[in-house]
Amino acid sequence: MGQRRGPAVLLLALGHLAGLLAAGPACADAYRGLSDCVLKLGDSMATYEEEEGIELQGLHRVCRYWDEFHTCALTALWECQKEAAAVWETLRRESRKNRFQGSLFDLCSPSMAQSSAWTHVPNVSILSIPLIVTWVNL
């Protein structure tokens, strides 16, 4: 039963996000953009093949895909930040409750990244990327 709870919570949260996005005119295309990000993450993960004995490099690659997903999702949801942040936080909390070993939230968290000698880019910096891209294109 516990294994079925995770996908159910994810579907519920994504359904809630879809309702929020459909409710506001500023969020009209955000759902499509977010789904494109999810598909891109899935494509990246599907083409990934872990080689024997290179577990740490594999983790770096998977976390790079996860980071690319975050950047893509933040860009897609730029105009719906409040609603998206609430749903994202719900997903993060639920993933921790489920104690699913190998959760990307945990594997690619800043504390895990620091232990692997990665640098952590603050969320504010990531959030400013779409703004900078828009400004450059003007």
PDB file of C-alpha atoms in Angstrom:
ATOM      1  CA  MET A   1       0.000   0.000   0.000  1.00  0.00           C
ATOM      2  CA  GLY A   2       2.863   2.397   0.833  1.00  0.00           C
ATOM      3  CA  GLN A   3       4.323   1.980  -2.648  1.00  0.00           C
ATOM      4  CA  ARG A   4       1.061   3.091  -4.258  1.00  0.00           C
ATOM      5  CA  ARG A   5       0.825   6.198  -2.098  1.00  0.00           C
ATOM      6  CA  GLY A   6       3.751   7.958  -3.812  1.00  0.00           C
ATOM      7  CA  PRO A   7       2.314   7.942  -7.346  1.00  0.00           C
ATOM      8  CA  ALA A   8      -1.131   8.839  -5.997  1.00  0.00           C
ATOM      9  CA  VAL A   9       0.283  11.868  -4.169  1.00  0.00           C
ATOM     10  CA  LEU A  10       2.221  12.887  -7.281  1.00  0.00           C
ATOM     11  CA  LEU A  11      -0.894  12.646  -9.452  1.00  0.00           C
ATOM     12  CA  LEU A  12      -2.929  14.568  -6.894  1.00  0.00           C
ATOM     13  CA  ALA A  13      -0.323  17.336  -6.694  1.00  0.00           C
ATOM     14  CA  LEU A  14       0.020  17.537 -10.478  1.00  0.00           C
ATOM     15  CA  GLY A  15      -3.776  17.636 -10.786  1.00  0.00           C
ATOM     16  CA  HIS A  16      -3.850  20.472  -8.263  1.00  0.00           C
ATOM     17  CA  LEU A  17      -1.142  22.281 -10.229  1.00  0.00           C
ATOM     18  CA  ALA A  18      -3.114  21.805 -13.446  1.00  0.00           C
ATOM     19  CA  GLY A  19      -6.177  23.350 -11.800  1.00  0.00           C
ATOM     20  CA  LEU A  20      -4.169  26.323 -10.567  1.00  0.00           C
ATOM     21  CA  LEU A  21      -2.557  26.839 -13.936  1.00  0.00           C
ATOM     22  CA  ALA A  22      -5.858  26.629 -15.784  1.00  0.00           C
ATOM     23  CA  ALA A  23      -7.389  29.174 -13.414  1.00  0.00           C
ATOM     24  CA  GLY A  24      -5.183  32.121 -14.309  1.00  0.00           C
ATOM     25  CA  PRO A  25      -4.597  33.716 -17.713  1.00  0.00           C
ATOM     26  CA  ALA A  26      -0.912  34.303 -16.887  1.00  0.00           C
ATOM     27  CA  CYS A  27      -0.523  30.557 -16.359  1.00  0.00           C
ATOM     28  CA  ALA A  28      -2.268  29.427 -19.551  1.00  0.00           C
ATOM     29  CA  ASP A  29       0.828  27.988 -21.281  1.00  0.00           C
ATOM     30  CA  ALA A  30       2.710  27.016 -18.135  1.00  0.00           C
ATOM     31  CA  TYR A  31       1.171  23.554 -17.895  1.00  0.00           C
ATOM     32  CA  ARG A  32       2.245  22.730 -21.449  1.00  0.00           C
ATOM     33  CA  GLY A  33       5.734  24.039 -20.708  1.00  0.00           C
ATOM     34  CA  LEU A  34       5.976  21.979 -17.530  1.00  0.00           C
ATOM     35  CA  SER A  35       4.841  18.830 -19.313  1.00  0.00           C
ATOM     36  CA  ASP A  36       7.506  19.457 -21.978  1.00  0.00           C
ATOM     37  CA  CYS A  37      10.081  19.646 -19.165  1.00  0.00           C
ATOM     38  CA  VAL A  38       8.874  16.346 -17.703  1.00  0.00           C
ATOM     39  CA  LEU A  39       9.067  14.704 -21.133  1.00  0.00           C
ATOM     40  CA  LYS A  40      12.591  16.034 -21.666  1.00  0.00           C
ATOM     41  CA  LEU A  41      13.653  14.641 -18.264  1.00  0.00           C
ATOM     42  CA  GLY A  42      12.115  11.294 -19.194  1.00  0.00           C
ATOM     43  CA  ASP A  43      13.923  11.254 -22.539  1.00  0.00           C
ATOM     44  CA  SER A  44      17.237  12.042 -20.841  1.00  0.00           C
ATOM     45  CA  MET A  45      16.737   9.309 -18.266  1.00  0.00           C
ATOM     46  CA  ALA A  46      15.648   6.817 -20.945  1.00  0.00           C
ATOM     47  CA  THR A  47      18.826   7.322 -22.967  1.00  0.00           C
ATOM     48  CA  TYR A  48      21.054   7.103 -19.901  1.00  0.00           C
ATOM     49  CA  GLU A  49      22.891   3.837 -19.478  1.00  0.00           C
ATOM     50  CA  GLU A  50      24.834   3.312 -16.288  1.00  0.00           C
ATOM     51  CA  GLU A  51      28.219   1.740 -16.850  1.00  0.00           C
ATOM     52  CA  GLU A  52      29.642  -0.678 -14.323  1.00  0.00           C
ATOM     53  CA  GLY A  53      31.969   0.822 -11.728  1.00  0.00           C
ATOM     54  CA  ILE A  54      31.178   4.445 -12.538  1.00  0.00           C
ATOM     55  CA  GLU A  55      28.424   5.024  -9.994  1.00  0.00           C
ATOM     56  CA  LEU A  56      29.539   8.513  -8.898  1.00  0.00           C
ATOM     57  CA  GLN A  57      29.756   9.763 -12.497  1.00  0.00           C
ATOM     58  CA  GLY A  58      26.327   8.264 -13.107  1.00  0.00           C
ATOM     59  CA  LEU A  59      24.935  10.149 -10.124  1.00  0.00           C
ATOM     60  CA  HIS A  60      26.457  13.381 -11.434  1.00  0.00           C
ATOM     61  CA  ARG A  61      24.836  12.785 -14.823  1.00  0.00           C
ATOM     62  CA  VAL A  62      21.418  11.974 -13.352  1.00  0.00           C
ATOM     63  CA  CYS A  63      21.607  15.034 -11.088  1.00  0.00           C
ATOM     64  CA  ARG A  64      22.560  17.148 -14.111  1.00  0.00           C
ATOM     65  CA  TYR A  65      19.359  15.937 -15.812  1.00  0.00           C
ATOM     66  CA  TRP A  66      17.457  16.805 -12.611  1.00  0.00           C
ATOM     67  CA  ASP A  67      19.025  20.284 -12.523  1.00  0.00           C
ATOM     68  CA  GLU A  68      18.140  20.800 -16.200  1.00  0.00           C
ATOM     69  CA  PHE A  69      14.569  19.801 -15.355  1.00  0.00           C
ATOM     70  CA  HIS A  70      14.484  22.368 -12.529  1.00  0.00           C
ATOM     71  CA  THR A  71      15.746  25.115 -14.825  1.00  0.00           C
ATOM     72  CA  CYS A  72      13.220  24.156 -17.495  1.00  0.00           C
ATOM     73  CA  ALA A  73      10.359  23.958 -14.966  1.00  0.00           C
ATOM     74  CA  LEU A  74      11.279  27.288 -13.374  1.00  0.00           C
ATOM     75  CA  THR A  75      11.284  28.909 -16.800  1.00  0.00           C
ATOM     76  CA  ALA A  76       7.937  27.336 -17.733  1.00  0.00           C
ATOM     77  CA  LEU A  77       6.330  28.336 -14.438  1.00  0.00           C
ATOM     78  CA  TRP A  78       7.906  31.790 -14.192  1.00  0.00           C
ATOM     79  CA  GLU A  79       4.582  33.642 -14.191  1.00  0.00           C
ATOM     80  CA  CYS A  80       2.954  31.185 -11.772  1.00  0.00           C
ATOM     81  CA  GLN A  81       5.639  31.144  -9.107  1.00  0.00           C
ATOM     82  CA  LYS A  82       3.423  31.220  -6.029  1.00  0.00           C
ATOM     83  CA  GLU A  83       1.204  28.341  -7.131  1.00  0.00           C
ATOM     84  CA  ALA A  84       4.084  26.288  -8.514  1.00  0.00           C
ATOM     85  CA  ALA A  85       6.200  26.772  -5.386  1.00  0.00           C
ATOM     86  CA  ALA A  86       3.385  25.478  -3.187  1.00  0.00           C
ATOM     87  CA  VAL A  87       2.904  22.351  -5.298  1.00  0.00           C
ATOM     88  CA  TRP A  88       6.654  21.741  -5.609  1.00  0.00           C
ATOM     89  CA  GLU A  89       7.063  21.975  -1.829  1.00  0.00           C
ATOM     90  CA  THR A  90       4.205  19.494  -1.384  1.00  0.00           C
ATOM     91  CA  LEU A  91       5.887  17.047  -3.761  1.00  0.00           C
ATOM     92  CA  ARG A  92       9.211  17.424  -1.946  1.00  0.00           C
ATOM     93  CA  ARG A  93       7.618  16.801   1.469  1.00  0.00           C
ATOM     94  CA  GLU A  94       5.649  13.809   0.218  1.00  0.00           C
ATOM     95  CA  SER A  95       8.743  12.265  -1.355  1.00  0.00           C
ATOM     96  CA  ARG A  96      10.454  12.424   2.042  1.00  0.00           C
ATOM     97  CA  LYS A  97       7.439  10.890   3.816  1.00  0.00           C
ATOM     98  CA  ASN A  98       7.458   7.909   1.470  1.00  0.00           C
ATOM     99  CA  ARG A  99      11.072   7.057   2.337  1.00  0.00           C
ATOM    100  CA  PHE A 100      11.691   6.065  -1.247  1.00  0.00           C
ATOM    101  CA  GLN A 101      15.361   5.214  -1.515  1.00  0.00           C
ATOM    102  CA  GLY A 102      16.874   6.936  -4.507  1.00  0.00           C
ATOM    103  CA  SER A 103      14.538   9.932  -4.628  1.00  0.00           C
ATOM    104  CA  LEU A 104      16.040  12.617  -6.866  1.00  0.00           C
ATOM    105  CA  PHE A 105      15.018  15.201  -4.263  1.00  0.00           C
ATOM    106  CA  ASP A 106      17.418  13.498  -1.839  1.00  0.00           C
ATOM    107  CA  LEU A 107      20.133  12.227  -4.193  1.00  0.00           C
ATOM    108  CA  CYS A 108      20.572  15.613  -5.836  1.00  0.00           C
ATOM    109  CA  SER A 109      19.983  17.773  -2.760  1.00  0.00           C
ATOM    110  CA  PRO A 110      22.477  20.535  -1.903  1.00  0.00           C
ATOM    111  CA  SER A 111      23.815  18.558   1.081  1.00  0.00           C
ATOM    112  CA  MET A 112      24.500  15.544  -1.130  1.00  0.00           C
ATOM    113  CA  ALA A 113      26.033  17.790  -3.763  1.00  0.00           C
ATOM    114  CA  GLN A 114      28.380  19.403  -1.231  1.00  0.00           C
ATOM    115  CA  SER A 115      29.518  16.006  -0.016  1.00  0.00           C
ATOM    116  CA  SER A 116      30.405  15.190  -3.621  1.00  0.00           C
ATOM    117  CA  ALA A 117      32.351  18.465  -3.986  1.00  0.00           C
ATOM    118  CA  TRP A 118      29.695  20.090  -6.163  1.00  0.00           C
ATOM    119  CA  THR A 119      28.880  23.733  -5.954  1.00  0.00           C
ATOM    120  CA  HIS A 120      25.322  24.770  -5.177  1.00  0.00           C
ATOM    121  CA  VAL A 121      23.726  27.565  -7.162  1.00  0.00           C
ATOM    122  CA  PRO A 122      21.294  29.513  -4.974  1.00  0.00           C
ATOM    123  CA  ASN A 123      17.635  29.319  -6.007  1.00  0.00           C
ATOM    124  CA  VAL A 124      17.509  33.092  -6.475  1.00  0.00           C
ATOM    125  CA  SER A 125      20.208  32.822  -9.142  1.00  0.00           C
ATOM    126  CA  ILE A 126      18.326  30.079 -10.944  1.00  0.00           C
ATOM    127  CA  LEU A 127      15.101  32.063 -10.780  1.00  0.00           C
ATOM    128  CA  SER A 128      16.817  35.039 -12.408  1.00  0.00           C
ATOM    129  CA  ILE A 129      17.858  33.054 -15.504  1.00  0.00           C
ATOM    130  CA  PRO A 130      14.529  33.492 -17.367  1.00  0.00           C
ATOM    131  CA  LEU A 131      14.546  37.203 -16.533  1.00  0.00           C
ATOM    132  CA  ILE A 132      18.060  37.618 -17.942  1.00  0.00           C
ATOM    133  CA  VAL A 133      17.173  35.632 -21.078  1.00  0.00           C
ATOM    134  CA  THR A 134      14.098  37.811 -21.625  1.00  0.00           C
ATOM    135  CA  TRP A 135      16.122  40.994 -21.120  1.00  0.00           C
ATOM    136  CA  VAL A 136      18.828  39.865 -23.575  1.00  0.00           C
ATOM    137  CA  ASN A 137      16.197  39.067 -26.211  1.00  0.00           C
ATOM    138  CA  LEU A 138      14.695  42.574 -26.017  1.00  0.00           C
TER     139      LEU A 138
END
